[in-house]
mmCIF file of C-alpha atoms and ligand atoms in Angstrom:
data_model
loop_
_atom_site.group_PDB
_atom_site.id
_atom_site.type_symbol
_atom_site.label_atom_id
_atom_site.label_comp_id
_atom_site.label_asym_id
_atom_site.label_seq_id
_atom_site.Cartn_x
_atom_site.Cartn_y
_atom_site.Cartn_z
ATOM 1 C CA VAL J 1 90.472 113.710 122.302
ATOM 2 C CA VAL J 2 88.328 110.691 123.760
ATOM 3 C CA HIS J 3 87.654 107.966 121.611
ATOM 4 C CA ILE J 4 84.496 105.801 122.836
ATOM 5 C CA ALA J 5 84.481 102.108 121.199
ATOM 6 C CA ALA J 6 81.126 101.675 119.851
ATOM 7 C CA VAL J 7 79.678 98.084 120.813
ATOM 8 C CA ASN J 8 78.032 96.574 117.798
ATOM 9 C CA LYS J 9 75.036 94.468 119.349
ATOM 10 C CA ASP J 10 74.418 93.218 115.978
ATOM 11 C CA ARG J 11 77.694 91.503 115.805
ATOM 12 C CA SER J 12 78.665 88.507 117.955
ATOM 13 C CA PHE J 13 82.001 86.533 118.783
ATOM 14 C CA ASP J 14 81.320 84.099 115.951
ATOM 15 C CA ASP J 15 81.152 87.296 113.549
ATOM 16 C CA TYR J 16 84.876 88.154 114.164
ATOM 17 C CA GLN J 17 85.700 84.849 114.629
ATOM 18 C CA ARG J 18 84.855 84.079 111.042
ATOM 19 C CA ILE J 19 87.072 87.640 110.012
ATOM 20 C CA TYR J 20 89.690 85.552 112.280
ATOM 21 C CA ASN J 21 89.306 82.411 110.298
ATOM 22 C CA THR J 22 89.421 84.250 106.453
ATOM 23 C CA ILE J 23 92.363 85.954 107.378
ATOM 24 C CA ALA J 24 94.382 83.182 108.411
ATOM 25 C CA GLU J 25 93.519 80.735 105.892
ATOM 26 C CA LYS J 26 94.596 83.421 103.427
ATOM 27 C CA ILE J 27 98.132 83.558 105.344
ATOM 28 C CA ARG J 28 97.947 79.809 104.887
ATOM 29 C CA GLU J 29 97.368 79.623 101.332
ATOM 30 C CA GLU J 30 99.109 82.805 100.399
ATOM 31 C CA ASP J 31 102.226 81.281 101.928
ATOM 32 C CA GLU J 32 104.896 82.317 98.892
ATOM 33 C CA TYR J 33 104.795 85.690 99.894
ATOM 34 C CA ASP J 34 108.503 87.064 100.875
ATOM 35 C CA GLY J 35 110.585 84.113 100.221
ATOM 36 C CA TYR J 36 107.769 81.818 101.542
ATOM 37 C CA ILE J 37 107.603 84.117 104.995
ATOM 38 C CA GLY J 38 104.482 84.787 104.084
ATOM 39 C CA TYR J 39 102.163 87.811 105.301
ATOM 40 C CA GLY J 40 101.875 87.233 109.103
ATOM 41 C CA PRO J 41 105.008 89.257 109.662
ATOM 42 C CA ILE J 42 103.909 92.003 107.396
ATOM 43 C CA LEU J 43 100.341 91.745 109.095
ATOM 44 C CA VAL J 44 101.648 92.224 112.533
ATOM 45 C CA ARG J 45 103.608 95.439 111.419
ATOM 46 C CA LEU J 46 100.348 96.790 110.006
ATOM 47 C CA GLY J 47 98.733 96.159 113.045
ATOM 48 C CA TRP J 48 101.773 97.955 114.825
ATOM 49 C CA HIS J 49 101.991 100.556 112.721
ATOM 50 C CA SER J 50 98.241 101.388 112.563
ATOM 51 C CA SER J 51 98.647 101.504 116.855
ATOM 52 C CA GLY J 52 102.036 103.465 116.628
ATOM 53 C CA THR J 53 101.134 106.403 116.254
ATOM 54 C CA TYR J 54 99.357 106.997 119.534
ATOM 55 C CA ASP J 55 100.424 109.949 122.002
ATOM 56 C CA LYS J 56 99.310 109.825 125.493
ATOM 57 C CA ASN J 57 99.918 113.429 126.112
ATOM 58 C CA ASP J 58 96.850 114.183 124.122
ATOM 59 C CA ASN J 59 95.435 111.073 123.318
ATOM 60 C CA THR J 60 95.829 111.375 119.560
ATOM 61 C CA GLY J 61 96.907 108.804 116.891
ATOM 62 C CA GLY J 62 96.353 105.470 117.871
ATOM 63 C CA SER J 63 94.084 102.726 116.110
ATOM 64 C CA TYR J 64 90.827 103.971 116.752
ATOM 65 C CA GLY J 65 90.249 105.954 113.609
ATOM 66 C CA GLY J 66 91.920 103.757 110.644
ATOM 67 C CA THR J 67 93.577 106.465 109.515
ATOM 68 C CA MET J 68 95.981 104.060 107.894
ATOM 69 C CA ARG J 69 93.444 104.001 104.903
ATOM 70 C CA PHE J 70 94.840 107.577 104.341
ATOM 71 C CA LYS J 71 97.423 108.861 101.812
ATOM 72 C CA LEU J 72 99.007 110.832 104.275
ATOM 73 C CA GLU J 73 99.557 108.316 106.681
ATOM 74 C CA GLN J 74 100.527 106.029 104.280
ATOM 75 C CA SER J 75 103.101 107.871 103.016
ATOM 76 C CA ASP J 76 105.339 108.028 106.367
ATOM 77 C CA GLY J 77 108.572 106.728 105.054
ATOM 78 C CA ALA J 78 108.115 104.361 108.403
ATOM 79 C CA ASN J 79 105.301 102.820 106.302
ATOM 80 C CA ASN J 80 106.834 101.870 102.996
ATOM 81 C CA GLY J 81 106.046 98.294 102.317
ATOM 82 C CA LEU J 82 102.980 98.037 103.732
ATOM 83 C CA GLY J 83 100.723 98.484 100.584
ATOM 84 C CA ASN J 84 101.306 94.789 100.691
ATOM 85 C CA ALA J 85 99.214 93.858 104.242
ATOM 86 C CA ARG J 86 96.763 96.479 103.013
ATOM 87 C CA ALA J 87 96.204 94.969 99.704
ATOM 88 C CA PHE J 88 95.785 91.641 101.537
ATOM 89 C CA MET J 89 93.077 92.793 103.381
ATOM 90 C CA GLU J 90 91.333 94.325 100.297
ATOM 91 C CA PRO J 91 89.061 91.404 100.080
ATOM 92 C CA ILE J 92 88.551 90.845 103.544
ATOM 93 C CA LEU J 93 86.931 94.306 103.410
ATOM 94 C CA LYS J 94 85.138 93.568 100.837
ATOM 95 C CA GLU J 95 83.442 90.419 102.365
ATOM 96 C CA PHE J 96 82.982 91.680 105.625
ATOM 97 C CA PRO J 97 82.245 95.719 104.809
ATOM 98 C CA TRP J 98 80.627 96.249 108.420
ATOM 99 C CA ILE J 99 84.080 96.125 109.958
ATOM 100 C CA SER J 100 86.138 99.031 110.435
ATOM 101 C CA HIS J 101 89.664 99.361 109.207
ATOM 102 C CA GLY J 102 90.994 100.030 112.783
ATOM 103 C CA ASP J 103 89.373 96.907 113.994
ATOM 104 C CA LEU J 104 90.380 94.862 110.708
ATOM 105 C CA TYR J 105 94.073 96.084 111.093
ATOM 106 C CA THR J 106 94.367 95.245 114.854
ATOM 107 C CA LEU J 107 92.419 91.855 114.387
ATOM 108 C CA GLY J 108 94.786 91.192 111.580
ATOM 109 C CA ALA J 109 97.820 91.358 113.695
ATOM 110 C CA VAL J 110 96.565 89.350 116.646
ATOM 111 C CA CYS J 111 95.168 86.864 114.175
ATOM 112 C CA ALA J 112 98.886 86.412 112.302
ATOM 113 C CA VAL J 113 100.420 86.633 116.003
ATOM 114 C CA GLN J 114 98.185 83.164 117.234
ATOM 115 C CA GLU J 115 98.752 81.577 113.879
ATOM 116 C CA LEU J 116 102.802 81.918 114.217
ATOM 117 C CA GLN J 117 102.351 80.247 116.832
ATOM 118 C CA GLY J 118 102.449 83.197 119.215
ATOM 119 C CA PRO J 119 100.292 83.391 122.662
ATOM 120 C CA LYS J 120 96.622 84.092 122.695
ATOM 121 C CA VAL J 121 95.918 87.957 122.578
ATOM 122 C CA LYS J 122 92.675 89.560 123.952
ATOM 123 C CA TRP J 123 90.815 91.639 121.292
ATOM 124 C CA ARG J 124 88.039 94.117 121.673
ATOM 125 C CA PRO J 125 85.801 95.494 118.865
ATOM 126 C CA GLY J 126 84.659 98.732 118.676
ATOM 127 C CA ARG J 127 87.242 101.216 116.531
ATOM 128 C CA VAL J 128 85.065 103.817 114.271
ATOM 129 C CA ASP J 129 86.634 104.816 111.151
ATOM 130 C CA MET J 130 87.330 108.509 111.407
ATOM 131 C CA PRO J 131 87.584 111.559 108.669
ATOM 132 C CA GLU J 132 90.985 112.058 107.059
ATOM 133 C CA ASP J 133 91.740 115.561 109.132
ATOM 134 C CA THR J 134 92.521 113.352 112.192
ATOM 135 C CA THR J 135 95.054 111.683 110.402
ATOM 136 C CA PRO J 136 98.170 111.918 112.904
ATOM 137 C CA LYS J 137 101.114 113.881 110.964
ATOM 138 C CA ASN J 138 103.895 111.872 109.826
ATOM 139 C CA GLY J 139 107.003 111.187 112.044
ATOM 140 C CA ARG J 140 105.541 109.424 115.001
ATOM 141 C CA LEU J 141 106.901 106.048 114.252
ATOM 142 C CA PRO J 142 110.482 105.254 115.640
ATOM 143 C CA ASP J 143 113.522 105.719 114.010
ATOM 144 C CA ALA J 144 115.881 102.744 113.977
ATOM 145 C CA ALA J 145 119.420 104.850 113.952
ATOM 146 C CA ASN J 146 119.036 105.684 118.018
ATOM 147 C CA GLY J 147 120.134 104.254 121.173
ATOM 148 C CA ALA J 148 118.604 103.514 124.674
ATOM 149 C CA ASP J 149 117.439 106.915 125.783
ATOM 150 C CA TYR J 150 115.668 107.263 122.242
ATOM 151 C CA VAL J 151 113.805 104.203 122.712
ATOM 152 C CA ARG J 152 112.865 104.531 126.077
ATOM 153 C CA ASN J 153 111.296 108.083 125.445
ATOM 154 C CA PHE J 154 109.659 106.553 122.269
ATOM 155 C CA TYR J 155 108.034 103.867 124.357
ATOM 156 C CA ALA J 156 107.139 106.701 127.209
ATOM 157 C CA ARG J 157 104.657 108.436 124.550
ATOM 158 C CA LEU J 158 103.245 105.053 124.133
ATOM 159 C CA ASN J 159 102.287 104.591 127.904
ATOM 160 C CA MET J 160 105.248 101.599 127.896
ATOM 161 C CA ASN J 161 107.577 100.756 130.475
ATOM 162 C CA ASP J 162 110.696 98.876 130.000
ATOM 163 C CA ARG J 163 109.242 95.665 130.547
ATOM 164 C CA GLU J 164 106.500 96.370 127.725
ATOM 165 C CA ALA J 165 109.424 98.251 125.545
ATOM 166 C CA VAL J 166 111.644 95.011 125.345
ATOM 167 C CA ALA J 167 108.602 92.450 125.248
ATOM 168 C CA LEU J 168 106.902 94.240 122.324
ATOM 169 C CA THR J 169 110.615 94.611 120.170
ATOM 170 C CA GLY J 170 110.564 90.794 120.537
ATOM 171 C CA ALA J 171 108.230 90.750 117.756
ATOM 172 C CA HIS J 172 111.485 91.261 115.597
ATOM 173 C CA CYS J 173 111.420 87.085 115.859
ATOM 174 C CA LEU J 174 109.203 87.885 112.844
ATOM 175 C CA GLY J 175 109.603 88.659 109.316
ATOM 176 C CA ARG J 176 112.712 90.690 107.996
ATOM 177 C CA THR J 177 114.091 94.005 107.007
ATOM 178 C CA HIS J 178 113.714 94.952 103.285
ATOM 179 C CA LEU J 179 116.388 97.479 101.522
ATOM 180 C CA LYS J 180 113.803 98.945 99.389
ATOM 181 C CA ASN J 181 111.448 99.645 102.150
ATOM 182 C CA SER J 182 113.613 100.798 105.333
ATOM 183 C CA GLY J 183 117.186 101.280 103.996
ATOM 184 C CA PHE J 184 118.118 97.645 106.396
ATOM 185 C CA ASP J 185 119.001 94.346 104.899
ATOM 186 C CA GLY J 186 118.045 90.717 106.454
ATOM 187 C CA PRO J 187 116.189 88.752 109.039
ATOM 188 C CA TRP J 188 116.911 88.923 112.956
ATOM 189 C CA GLY J 189 116.766 85.264 113.273
ATOM 190 C CA ALA J 190 116.203 81.734 111.394
ATOM 191 C CA ALA J 191 112.521 81.217 112.372
ATOM 192 C CA SER J 192 111.078 84.140 110.710
ATOM 193 C CA ASN J 193 107.480 82.644 110.595
ATOM 194 C CA SER J 194 107.014 81.567 113.497
ATOM 195 C CA PHE J 195 106.633 83.283 117.317
ATOM 196 C CA THR J 196 109.343 82.427 119.239
ATOM 197 C CA ASN J 197 111.747 84.431 122.050
ATOM 198 C CA GLU J 198 114.815 83.921 119.387
ATOM 199 C CA PHE J 199 115.358 87.542 119.084
ATOM 200 C CA PHE J 200 116.492 87.946 122.506
ATOM 201 C CA VAL J 201 118.477 84.130 122.352
ATOM 202 C CA ASN J 202 119.826 86.004 119.380
ATOM 203 C CA LEU J 203 120.783 89.346 120.877
ATOM 204 C CA LEU J 204 122.594 87.845 123.579
ATOM 205 C CA ASN J 205 124.428 84.814 121.730
ATOM 206 C CA GLU J 206 125.292 86.304 118.046
ATOM 207 C CA GLN J 207 128.378 87.768 117.386
ATOM 208 C CA TRP J 208 127.369 91.477 116.100
ATOM 209 C CA LYS J 209 129.289 93.751 114.628
ATOM 210 C CA LEU J 210 128.163 97.375 113.775
ATOM 211 C CA GLN J 211 128.976 97.689 109.852
ATOM 212 C CA LYS J 212 127.103 100.032 106.946
ATOM 213 C CA ASN J 213 124.956 98.163 104.967
ATOM 214 C CA LYS J 214 124.568 98.585 100.879
ATOM 215 C CA ALA J 215 121.965 101.530 101.506
ATOM 216 C CA GLY J 216 124.634 103.515 103.712
ATOM 217 C CA ASN J 217 122.492 102.335 106.847
ATOM 218 C CA MET J 218 124.675 101.295 109.927
ATOM 219 C CA GLN J 219 123.274 98.057 111.452
ATOM 220 C CA TYR J 220 124.457 95.013 113.295
ATOM 221 C CA ASP J 221 125.453 91.641 111.611
ATOM 222 C CA SER J 222 125.914 88.423 112.453
ATOM 223 C CA PRO J 223 127.832 85.705 110.641
ATOM 224 C CA LYS J 224 124.866 83.574 110.600
ATOM 225 C CA GLY J 225 123.263 86.467 107.817
ATOM 226 C CA TYR J 226 121.500 88.360 111.128
ATOM 227 C CA MET J 227 120.916 91.741 111.628
ATOM 228 C CA MET J 228 119.969 94.000 114.618
ATOM 229 C CA LEU J 229 118.871 97.397 114.303
ATOM 230 C CA GLU J 230 120.233 100.286 116.601
ATOM 231 C CA THR J 231 117.272 100.284 118.547
ATOM 232 C CA ASP J 232 117.546 96.507 118.932
ATOM 233 C CA TYR J 233 120.977 96.381 120.069
ATOM 234 C CA ALA J 234 120.241 99.014 122.751
ATOM 235 C CA LEU J 235 118.329 96.639 124.625
ATOM 236 C CA VAL J 236 121.793 94.606 125.060
ATOM 237 C CA GLN J 237 123.641 98.113 126.066
ATOM 238 C CA ASP J 238 121.680 99.340 128.797
ATOM 239 C CA PRO J 239 121.395 97.691 131.945
ATOM 240 C CA ALA J 240 117.840 97.898 132.565
ATOM 241 C CA TYR J 241 116.651 96.863 129.511
ATOM 242 C CA LEU J 242 119.280 93.758 129.636
ATOM 243 C CA LYS J 243 118.038 92.204 132.475
ATOM 244 C CA ILE J 244 114.711 92.101 131.100
ATOM 245 C CA VAL J 245 116.225 90.708 127.467
ATOM 246 C CA LYS J 246 118.019 87.634 129.634
ATOM 247 C CA GLU J 247 114.872 86.925 131.411
ATOM 248 C CA PHE J 248 112.974 86.526 128.012
ATOM 249 C CA ALA J 249 115.630 84.404 126.651
ATOM 250 C CA ASN J 250 115.983 82.047 129.545
ATOM 251 C CA ASN J 251 112.035 81.927 129.891
ATOM 252 C CA GLU J 252 109.924 81.989 126.715
ATOM 253 C CA GLY J 253 106.340 81.892 128.763
ATOM 254 C CA ALA J 254 107.367 84.952 130.528
ATOM 255 C CA PHE J 255 107.781 86.753 127.252
ATOM 256 C CA PHE J 256 104.483 85.553 126.208
ATOM 257 C CA LYS J 257 102.765 86.567 129.186
ATOM 258 C CA GLU J 258 104.192 89.984 128.913
ATOM 259 C CA PHE J 259 103.900 90.399 125.055
ATOM 260 C CA ALA J 260 99.954 88.899 125.051
ATOM 261 C CA SER J 261 99.161 91.788 127.775
ATOM 262 C CA CYS J 262 101.384 94.970 126.210
ATOM 263 C CA PHE J 263 99.980 93.739 122.298
ATOM 264 C CA GLN J 264 96.645 94.238 123.155
ATOM 265 C CA LYS J 265 97.397 97.519 125.219
ATOM 266 C CA LEU J 266 99.246 98.722 122.286
ATOM 267 C CA LEU J 267 96.200 97.933 119.767
ATOM 268 C CA GLU J 268 94.036 99.657 122.069
ATOM 269 C CA ASN J 269 95.355 102.858 123.213
ATOM 270 C CA GLY J 270 93.741 105.890 123.284
ATOM 271 C CA ILE J 271 90.045 104.192 123.355
ATOM 272 C CA ASP J 272 88.009 104.001 126.368
ATOM 273 C CA TYR J 273 85.836 100.626 126.597
ATOM 274 C CA PRO J 274 82.223 100.883 127.952
ATOM 275 C CA LYS J 275 81.593 98.632 130.883
ATOM 276 C CA ASP J 276 79.453 96.112 128.806
ATOM 277 C CA ALA J 277 81.933 95.803 125.872
ATOM 278 C CA PRO J 278 83.069 92.096 125.189
ATOM 279 C CA THR J 279 86.632 91.091 125.328
ATOM 280 C CA TYR J 280 87.361 88.157 122.585
ATOM 281 C CA VAL J 281 90.202 85.112 122.477
ATOM 282 C CA PHE J 282 89.915 83.919 119.299
ATOM 283 C CA LYS J 283 90.291 79.917 118.473
ATOM 284 C CA THR J 284 93.392 79.278 116.113
ATOM 285 C CA LEU J 285 92.873 77.099 113.028
ATOM 286 C CA ASP J 286 94.331 74.439 114.487
ATOM 287 C CA GLU J 287 92.152 74.396 117.379
ATOM 288 C CA GLN J 288 89.113 74.425 114.918
ATOM 289 C CA ASP J 289 90.566 71.305 113.319
ATOM 290 C CA LEU J 290 90.214 73.566 110.189
HETATM 291 FE FE1 LIG Z 1 109.753 96.754 113.881
HETATM 292 N N1 LIG Z 1 110.871 97.204 111.983
HETATM 293 N N2 LIG Z 1 110.607 98.501 114.743
HETATM 294 N N3 LIG Z 1 108.550 96.589 115.425
HETATM 295 N N4 LIG Z 1 108.637 95.312 112.752
HETATM 296 C C1 LIG Z 1 110.901 96.259 110.724
HETATM 297 C C2 LIG Z 1 110.056 95.558 110.795
HETATM 298 C C3 LIG Z 1 108.946 94.703 111.376
HETATM 299 C C4 LIG Z 1 111.500 99.389 114.306
HETATM 300 C C5 LIG Z 1 111.942 99.106 112.876
HETATM 301 C C6 LIG Z 1 111.382 98.059 111.987
HETATM 302 C C7 LIG Z 1 108.537 97.185 116.593
HETATM 303 C C8 LIG Z 1 109.512 98.299 116.986
HETATM 304 C C9 LIG Z 1 110.410 98.614 115.847
HETATM 305 C C10 LIG Z 1 107.695 94.401 113.175
HETATM 306 C C11 LIG Z 1 106.853 94.645 114.450
HETATM 307 C C12 LIG Z 1 107.127 95.365 115.552
HETATM 308 C C13 LIG Z 1 111.513 97.088 109.824
HETATM 309 C C14 LIG Z 1 111.888 96.720 108.452
HETATM 310 C C15 LIG Z 1 112.041 98.389 110.434
HETATM 311 C C16 LIG Z 1 113.064 99.313 109.745
HETATM 312 C C17 LIG Z 1 110.851 97.027 107.600
HETATM 313 C C18 LIG Z 1 111.074 96.677 106.078
HETATM 314 O O1 LIG Z 1 112.319 97.036 105.994
HETATM 315 O O2 LIG Z 1 110.219 96.107 105.628
HETATM 316 C C19 LIG Z 1 111.877 99.945 115.422
HETATM 317 C C20 LIG Z 1 112.970 101.255 114.885
HETATM 318 C C21 LIG Z 1 111.264 99.650 116.452
HETATM 319 C C22 LIG Z 1 111.536 100.325 117.690
HETATM 320 O O3 LIG Z 1 111.270 99.772 118.811
HETATM 321 C C23 LIG Z 1 112.028 101.088 117.877
HETATM 322 C C24 LIG Z 1 107.096 96.650 117.061
HETATM 323 C C25 LIG Z 1 106.890 97.471 118.746
HETATM 324 C C26 LIG Z 1 106.673 95.489 116.354
HETATM 325 C C27 LIG Z 1 105.376 95.316 116.947
HETATM 326 O O4 LIG Z 1 105.036 94.180 116.075
HETATM 327 C C28 LIG Z 1 104.857 94.823 118.485
HETATM 328 C C29 LIG Z 1 107.790 93.116 112.415
HETATM 329 C C30 LIG Z 1 106.370 92.071 112.531
HETATM 330 C C31 LIG Z 1 108.184 93.601 111.273
HETATM 331 C C32 LIG Z 1 108.915 92.627 110.194
HETATM 332 C C33 LIG Z 1 107.863 93.098 108.941
HETATM 333 C C34 LIG Z 1 108.049 92.373 107.572
HETATM 334 O O5 LIG Z 1 107.612 92.714 106.257
HETATM 335 O O6 LIG Z 1 108.823 91.221 107.817
#
């Protein structure tokens, strides 16, 4: 399968920055969502889950076709709770009907990372809505009840190496797990609506205890009320991963740099960009004095 980015010559950087601003302002206004965490984290998760179905072996899945708009993909258990993020995007799609679902969902994730004080993530337009029969089968997103070998294999399918896998998981500085969505409970840290290296600091510094939660699933809990999934904790159990966790805990700049590049790669997996395709770096609302 080949997916070539369609460059829309009628649209310029300003058109996409306008969409960015509309999403950013809505995140700012609807700040009471999920106990005042706001919509940022779940928009990051929507962009990631739209992209995380990618399989490098046959180039299927990924963000290109916008198949997250179909019931089949939405009904994957791993996508429980993402209805809130899609509902958030509904009025944006009405206001800007010319943008594809894949472009909107990935742009929303980039916007959320940047507005929550994360790194600038380069973004390129050109995803095209594809028909329902191109929707990947359920089961391609990761299962948290696993260790390092599973994590390494999973990220290999997304064409990600150890350093990229660790950096991507650092997105768990944002938001929280919800019993009703995933059967896990609690946040990874305190600053659940700002993008930092806190996930790595907490992995190394908290006193973790593996226990069964109210839903009967195993998770690591700390006295401060933080949690880690088994796949998160695998990053300190595996020596190669641990080295990278230590680096990112000690050097937030190194984490930001790696995250910016592998998050762009994740969102673009499976897409061929023509040479004349533009690359955009959006301004935050702050930078525009908005
Ligand atoms: Fe994640 N994630 N994720 N995650 N994720 C959950 C929430 C959030 C796994 C499982 C879960 C990434 C990798 C993995 C975010 C971003 C990213 C939840 C809880 C589970 C479970 C959902 C709920 O109950 O509402 C597993 C397993 C992996 C893995 O690496 C193997 C990656 C790569 C990202 C990314 O964005 C790059 C974010 C943000 C959330 C918080 C959502 C929210 O509503 O808050």
